[in-house]
Short mmCIF file of C-alpha atoms in Angstrom, two decimals:
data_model
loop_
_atom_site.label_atom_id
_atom_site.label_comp_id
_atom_site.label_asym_id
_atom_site.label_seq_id
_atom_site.Cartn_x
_atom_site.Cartn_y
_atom_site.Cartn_z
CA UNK E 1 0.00 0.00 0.00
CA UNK E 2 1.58 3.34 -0.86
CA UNK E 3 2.13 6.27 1.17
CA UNK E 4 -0.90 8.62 -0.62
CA UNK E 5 -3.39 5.72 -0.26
CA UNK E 6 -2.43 5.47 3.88
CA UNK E 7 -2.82 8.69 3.98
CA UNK E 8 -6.38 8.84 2.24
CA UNK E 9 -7.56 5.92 4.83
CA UNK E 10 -6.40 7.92 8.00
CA UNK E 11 -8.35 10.89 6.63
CA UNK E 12 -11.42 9.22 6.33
CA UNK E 13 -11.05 7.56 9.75
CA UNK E 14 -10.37 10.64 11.52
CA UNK E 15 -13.25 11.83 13.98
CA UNK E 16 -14.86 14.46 13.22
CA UNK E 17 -14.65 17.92 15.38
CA UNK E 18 -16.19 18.41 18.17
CA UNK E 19 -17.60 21.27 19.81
CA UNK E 20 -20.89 23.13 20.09
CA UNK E 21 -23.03 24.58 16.91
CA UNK E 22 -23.37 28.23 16.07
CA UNK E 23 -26.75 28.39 16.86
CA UNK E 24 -26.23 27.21 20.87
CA UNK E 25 -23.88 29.96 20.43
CA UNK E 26 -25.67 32.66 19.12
CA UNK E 27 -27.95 33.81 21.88
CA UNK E 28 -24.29 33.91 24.25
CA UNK E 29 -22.87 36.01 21.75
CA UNK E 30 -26.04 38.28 21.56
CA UNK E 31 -25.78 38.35 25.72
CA UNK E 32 -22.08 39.59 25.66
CA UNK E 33 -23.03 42.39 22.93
CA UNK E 34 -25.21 43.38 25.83
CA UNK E 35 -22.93 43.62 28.33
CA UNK E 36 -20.53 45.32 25.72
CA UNK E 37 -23.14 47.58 25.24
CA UNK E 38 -23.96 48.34 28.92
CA UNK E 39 -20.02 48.63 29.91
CA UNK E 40 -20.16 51.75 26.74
CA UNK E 41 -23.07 53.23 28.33
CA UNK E 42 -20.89 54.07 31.28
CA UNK E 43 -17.74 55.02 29.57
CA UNK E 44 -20.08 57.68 27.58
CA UNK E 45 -21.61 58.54 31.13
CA UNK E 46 -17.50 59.38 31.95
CA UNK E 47 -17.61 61.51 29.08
CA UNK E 48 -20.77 63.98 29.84
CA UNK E 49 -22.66 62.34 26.76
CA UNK E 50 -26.12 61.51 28.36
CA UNK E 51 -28.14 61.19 25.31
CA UNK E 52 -25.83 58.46 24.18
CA UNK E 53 -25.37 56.57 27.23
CA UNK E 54 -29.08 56.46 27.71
CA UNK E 55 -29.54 55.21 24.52
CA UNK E 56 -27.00 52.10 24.99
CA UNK E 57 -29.36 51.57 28.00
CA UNK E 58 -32.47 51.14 25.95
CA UNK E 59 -30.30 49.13 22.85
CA UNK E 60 -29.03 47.02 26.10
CA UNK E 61 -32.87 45.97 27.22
CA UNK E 62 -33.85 45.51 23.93
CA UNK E 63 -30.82 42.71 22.96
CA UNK E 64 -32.06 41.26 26.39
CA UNK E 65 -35.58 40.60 25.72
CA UNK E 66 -34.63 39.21 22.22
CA UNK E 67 -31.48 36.81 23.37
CA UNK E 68 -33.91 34.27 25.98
CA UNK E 69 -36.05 34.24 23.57
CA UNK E 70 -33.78 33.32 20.61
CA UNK E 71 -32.34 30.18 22.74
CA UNK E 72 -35.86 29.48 23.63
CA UNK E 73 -36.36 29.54 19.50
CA UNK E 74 -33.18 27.43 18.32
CA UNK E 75 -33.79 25.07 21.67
CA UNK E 76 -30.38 26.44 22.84
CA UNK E 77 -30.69 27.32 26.82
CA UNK E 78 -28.25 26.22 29.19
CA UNK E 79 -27.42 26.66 32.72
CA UNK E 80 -24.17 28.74 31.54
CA UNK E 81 -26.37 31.23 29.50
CA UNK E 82 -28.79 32.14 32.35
CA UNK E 83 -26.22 32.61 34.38
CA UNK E 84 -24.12 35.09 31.85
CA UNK E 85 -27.40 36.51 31.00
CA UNK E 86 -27.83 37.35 35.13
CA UNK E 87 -24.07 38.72 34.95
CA UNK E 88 -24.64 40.72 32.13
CA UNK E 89 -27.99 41.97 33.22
CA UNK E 90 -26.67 43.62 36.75
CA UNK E 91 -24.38 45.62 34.86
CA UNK E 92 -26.28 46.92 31.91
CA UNK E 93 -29.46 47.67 34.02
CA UNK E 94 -28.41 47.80 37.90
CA UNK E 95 -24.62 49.34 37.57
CA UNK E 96 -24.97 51.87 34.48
CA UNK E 97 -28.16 53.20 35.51
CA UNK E 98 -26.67 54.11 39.05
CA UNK E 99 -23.43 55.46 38.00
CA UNK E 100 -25.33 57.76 34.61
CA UNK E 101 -27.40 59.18 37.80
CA UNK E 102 -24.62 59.65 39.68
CA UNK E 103 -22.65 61.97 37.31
CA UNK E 104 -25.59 63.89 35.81
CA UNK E 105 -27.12 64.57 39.27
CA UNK E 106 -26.57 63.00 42.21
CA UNK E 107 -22.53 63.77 42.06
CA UNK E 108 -24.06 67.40 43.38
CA UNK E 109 -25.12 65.69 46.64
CA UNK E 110 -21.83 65.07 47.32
CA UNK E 111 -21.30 61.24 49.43
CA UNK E 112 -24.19 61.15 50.09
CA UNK E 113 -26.01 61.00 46.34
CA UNK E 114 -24.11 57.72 46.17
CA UNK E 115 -26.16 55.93 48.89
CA UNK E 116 -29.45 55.40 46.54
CA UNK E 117 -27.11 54.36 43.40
CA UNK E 118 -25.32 51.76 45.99
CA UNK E 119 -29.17 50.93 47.53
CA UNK E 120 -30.41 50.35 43.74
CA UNK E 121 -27.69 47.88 42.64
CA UNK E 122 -27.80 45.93 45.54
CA UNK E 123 -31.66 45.70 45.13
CA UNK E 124 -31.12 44.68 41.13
CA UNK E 125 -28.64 42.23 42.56
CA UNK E 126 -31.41 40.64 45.10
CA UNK E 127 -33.66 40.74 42.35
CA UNK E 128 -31.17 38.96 40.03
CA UNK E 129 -30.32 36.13 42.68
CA UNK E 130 -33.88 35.76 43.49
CA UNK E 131 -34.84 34.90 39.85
CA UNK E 132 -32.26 32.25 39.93
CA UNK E 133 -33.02 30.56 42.72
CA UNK E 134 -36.32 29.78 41.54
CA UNK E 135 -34.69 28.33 38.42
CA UNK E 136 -32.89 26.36 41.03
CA UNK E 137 -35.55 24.97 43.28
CA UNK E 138 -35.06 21.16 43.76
CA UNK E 139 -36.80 17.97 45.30
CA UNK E 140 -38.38 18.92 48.61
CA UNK E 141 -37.26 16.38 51.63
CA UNK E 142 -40.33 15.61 54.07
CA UNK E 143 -41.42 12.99 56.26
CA UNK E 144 -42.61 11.35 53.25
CA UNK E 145 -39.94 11.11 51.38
CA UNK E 146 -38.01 13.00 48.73
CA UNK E 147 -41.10 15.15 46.95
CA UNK E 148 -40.89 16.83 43.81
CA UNK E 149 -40.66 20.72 43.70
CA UNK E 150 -44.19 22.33 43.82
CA UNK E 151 -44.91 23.34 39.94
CA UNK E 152 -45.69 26.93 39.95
CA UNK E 153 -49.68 27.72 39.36
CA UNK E 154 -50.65 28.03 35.85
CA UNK E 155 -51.99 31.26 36.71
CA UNK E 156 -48.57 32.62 38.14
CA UNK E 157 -46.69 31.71 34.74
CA UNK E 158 -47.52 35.19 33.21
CA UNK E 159 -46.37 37.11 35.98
CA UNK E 160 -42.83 38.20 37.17
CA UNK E 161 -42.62 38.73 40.87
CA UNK E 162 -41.42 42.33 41.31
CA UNK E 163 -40.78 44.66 38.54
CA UNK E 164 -38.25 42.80 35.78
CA UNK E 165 -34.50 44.21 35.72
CA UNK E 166 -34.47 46.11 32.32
CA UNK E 167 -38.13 47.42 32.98
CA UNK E 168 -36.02 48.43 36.23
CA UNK E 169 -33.70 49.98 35.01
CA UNK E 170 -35.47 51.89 32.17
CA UNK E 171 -38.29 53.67 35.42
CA UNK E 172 -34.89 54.55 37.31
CA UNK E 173 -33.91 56.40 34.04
CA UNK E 174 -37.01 58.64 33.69
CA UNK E 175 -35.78 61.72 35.10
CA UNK E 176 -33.03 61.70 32.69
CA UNK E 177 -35.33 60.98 29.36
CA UNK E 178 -37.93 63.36 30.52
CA UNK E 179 -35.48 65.89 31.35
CA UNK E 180 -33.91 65.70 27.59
CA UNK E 181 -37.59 65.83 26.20
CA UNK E 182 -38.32 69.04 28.30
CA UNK E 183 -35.03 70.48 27.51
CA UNK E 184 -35.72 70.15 23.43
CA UNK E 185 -39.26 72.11 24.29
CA UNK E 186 -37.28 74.90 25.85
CA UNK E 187 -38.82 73.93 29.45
CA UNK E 188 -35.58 74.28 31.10
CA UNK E 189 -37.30 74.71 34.72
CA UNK E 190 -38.76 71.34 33.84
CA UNK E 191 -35.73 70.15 32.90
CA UNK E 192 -33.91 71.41 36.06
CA UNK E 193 -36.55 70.08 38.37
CA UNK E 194 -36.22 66.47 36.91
CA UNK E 195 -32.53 66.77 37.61
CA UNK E 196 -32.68 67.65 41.14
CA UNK E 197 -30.46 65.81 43.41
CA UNK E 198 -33.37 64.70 45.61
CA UNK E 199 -35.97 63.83 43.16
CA UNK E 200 -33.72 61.83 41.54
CA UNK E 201 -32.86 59.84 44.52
CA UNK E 202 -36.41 59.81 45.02
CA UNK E 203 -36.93 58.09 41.92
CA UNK E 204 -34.23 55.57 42.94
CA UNK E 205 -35.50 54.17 46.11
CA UNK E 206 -38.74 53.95 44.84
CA UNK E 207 -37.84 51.71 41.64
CA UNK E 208 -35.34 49.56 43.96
CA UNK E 209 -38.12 48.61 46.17
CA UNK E 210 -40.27 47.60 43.19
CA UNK E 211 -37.26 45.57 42.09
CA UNK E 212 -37.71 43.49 45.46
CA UNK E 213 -40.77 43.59 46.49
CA UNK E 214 -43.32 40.74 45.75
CA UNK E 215 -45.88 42.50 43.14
CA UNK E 216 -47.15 40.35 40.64
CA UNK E 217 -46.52 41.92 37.28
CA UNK E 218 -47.25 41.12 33.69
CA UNK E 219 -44.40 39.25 31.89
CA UNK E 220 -46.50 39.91 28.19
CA UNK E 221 -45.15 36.18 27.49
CA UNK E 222 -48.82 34.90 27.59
CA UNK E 223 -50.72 37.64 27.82
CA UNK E 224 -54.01 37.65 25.34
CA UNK E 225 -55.52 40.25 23.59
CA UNK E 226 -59.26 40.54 23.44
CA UNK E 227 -60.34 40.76 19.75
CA UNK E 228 -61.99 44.00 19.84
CA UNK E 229 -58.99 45.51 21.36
CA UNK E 230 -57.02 44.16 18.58
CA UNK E 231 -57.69 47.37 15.93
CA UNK E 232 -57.09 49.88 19.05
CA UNK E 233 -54.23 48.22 20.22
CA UNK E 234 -52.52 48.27 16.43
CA UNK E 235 -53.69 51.79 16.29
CA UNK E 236 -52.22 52.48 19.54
CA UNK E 237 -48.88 50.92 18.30
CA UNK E 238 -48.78 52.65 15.19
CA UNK E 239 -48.92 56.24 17.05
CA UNK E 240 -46.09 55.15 19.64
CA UNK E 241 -44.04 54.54 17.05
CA UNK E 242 -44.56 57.62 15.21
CA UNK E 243 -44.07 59.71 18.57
CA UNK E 244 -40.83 57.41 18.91
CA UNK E 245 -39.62 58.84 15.51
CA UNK E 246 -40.25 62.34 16.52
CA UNK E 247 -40.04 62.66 19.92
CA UNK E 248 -37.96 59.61 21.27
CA UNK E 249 -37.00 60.63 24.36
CA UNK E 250 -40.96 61.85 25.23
CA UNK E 251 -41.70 58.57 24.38
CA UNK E 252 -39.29 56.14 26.52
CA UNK E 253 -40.82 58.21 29.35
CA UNK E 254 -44.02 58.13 28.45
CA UNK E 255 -43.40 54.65 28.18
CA UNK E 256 -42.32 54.24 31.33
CA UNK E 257 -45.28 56.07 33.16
CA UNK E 258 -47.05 53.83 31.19
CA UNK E 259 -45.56 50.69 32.92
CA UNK E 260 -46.10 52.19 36.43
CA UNK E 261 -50.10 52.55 35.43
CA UNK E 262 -50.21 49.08 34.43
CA UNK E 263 -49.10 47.72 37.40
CA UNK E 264 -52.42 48.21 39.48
CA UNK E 265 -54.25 46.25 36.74
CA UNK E 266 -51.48 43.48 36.91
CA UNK E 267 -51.43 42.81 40.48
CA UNK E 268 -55.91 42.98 40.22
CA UNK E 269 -55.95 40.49 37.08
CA UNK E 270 -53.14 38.14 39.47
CA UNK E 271 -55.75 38.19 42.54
CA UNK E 272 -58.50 37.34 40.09
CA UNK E 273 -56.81 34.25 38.71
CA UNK E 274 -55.46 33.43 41.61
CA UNK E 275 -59.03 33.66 43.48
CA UNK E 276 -60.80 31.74 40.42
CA UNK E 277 -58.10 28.61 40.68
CA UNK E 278 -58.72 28.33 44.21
CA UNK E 279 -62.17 28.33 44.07
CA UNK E 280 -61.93 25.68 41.50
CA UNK E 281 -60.20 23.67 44.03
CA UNK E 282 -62.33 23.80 46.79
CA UNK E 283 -64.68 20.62 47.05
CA UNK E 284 -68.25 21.08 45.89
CA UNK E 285 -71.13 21.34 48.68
CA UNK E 286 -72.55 17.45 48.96
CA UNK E 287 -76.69 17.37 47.98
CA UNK E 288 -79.03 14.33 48.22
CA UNK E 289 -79.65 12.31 51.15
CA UNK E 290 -76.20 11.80 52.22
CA UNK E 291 -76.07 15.94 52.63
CA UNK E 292 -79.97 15.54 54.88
CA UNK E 293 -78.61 12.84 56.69
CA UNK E 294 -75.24 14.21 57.35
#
């Protein structure tokens, strides 16, 4: 046997390469863009460019609500991704929001304008932890035995508990988007007002305790739309996006007082299901003889 034909026969025994597709891959690579994004945000904080570093914050939650879904798509979650994705979301949406308040306002509190931008992280980081350990929840030891882990109610699977980290992150940002939409109307008391040291911390301490508190709010993953609120809803659509065009930074915060009004109507349409299931649980009233003689 010659040398070319060994050579031909090792070639075609040779395993083939290992490793892991591009599309497992592909929703990890959109999570680091994230963080890439996020970690720019703050650099352009450094540099007095709020508009921008806003902006990364928005492009930030956007890449985050697509990449879950995109492993979700191409069947490519993993313990490793939600874990990067946890990583990458405390610093896009509970680090760079603290620090871009810091420098455009709270830095004129002196020490103490740090304490809400410390207070908020540490809430997003709760927040964070708490998500994962109810990925984590395992078999349940009693004095029956190893049980399974309680399934959560169907009813609870279209809610978050507590207000989601790039929703978060986006309310602790109002002052500065409404601030840039009053200050391209020429409402530079408005403008001057939203930046205020103390209403600005104000804003903080209020979004960090909806970060970690227990409020049942709407994930949109399940959520159904009644079909005559189908034509209003597109119409309603079409006219954010035109004021989104126009007015951009009107419309983030508009957004965003939005939110806050829907959350009243989340935590009432949680008690109603909630209420509903357990009355479907509860035994029926016993009629007939065996009720009389009973």
């Amino acid at each position: 046997m010659n040398t070319a034909r060994r050579f031909r026969l090792a070639a075609r025994r040779r395993p083939r390469l290992q490793g892991l597709s591009f599309n497992r891959l592909l929703p990890n690579i959109l999570t680091m863009i994230g963080l890439c994004v996020g970690l720019n945000a703050i650099r352009l904080a450094f540099e007095g460019r709020w508009p921008a570093a806003v902006a990364l914050i928005v492009v930030a939650a956007f890449i985050d609500g697509i990449d879950g879904r995109l492993a979700r798509l191409l069947k490519a979650t993993s313990r490793f991704g939600a874990e990067f994705d946890s990583l990458s979301d405390f610093v896009c949406f509970g680090v760079a929001p603290g620090l871009i308040l810091y420098l455009w306002s709270l830095d004129g509190a002196r020490g103490v304008g740090f304490i809400p931008c410390v207070l908020f992280a540490v809430c997003m980081a709760l927040r964070l932890a708490r998500f994962n350990a109810a990925i984590d929840i395992g078999p349940v030891v009693t004095a029956k035995g190893v049980m399974p882990p309680p399934p959560k109610p169907a009813y609870a699977q279209s809610f978050f508990t507590g207000v989601p980290a790039p929703a978060g992150a986006g309310l602790a940002l109002f002052p500065v988007f409404a601030s840039l939409s009053f200050q391209e109307w020429g409402m530079t008391g408005m403008a001057a007002f939203l930046r205020h040291p103390l209403f600005v911390a104000l804003v903080l301490v209020l979004v960090a305790g909806l970060l970690v508190s227990t409020l049942p709010t709407w994930s949109f993953k399940n959520f159904k739309i009644p079909r005559e609120a189908v034509l209003p809803l597109l119409l309603g659509a079409a006219a954010y996006a035109a004021l989104l065009v126009t007015e951009p930074w009107a419309a983030i915060a508009a957004a965003g007082l939005i939110y806050v009004s829907l959350l009243p109507f989340s935590i009432r349409s949680y008690q109603r299901l909630k209420r509903e299931a357990e009355e479907m649980r509860l035994p029926e009233p016993a009629s007939g003889p065996e009720a009389e003689q009973g």
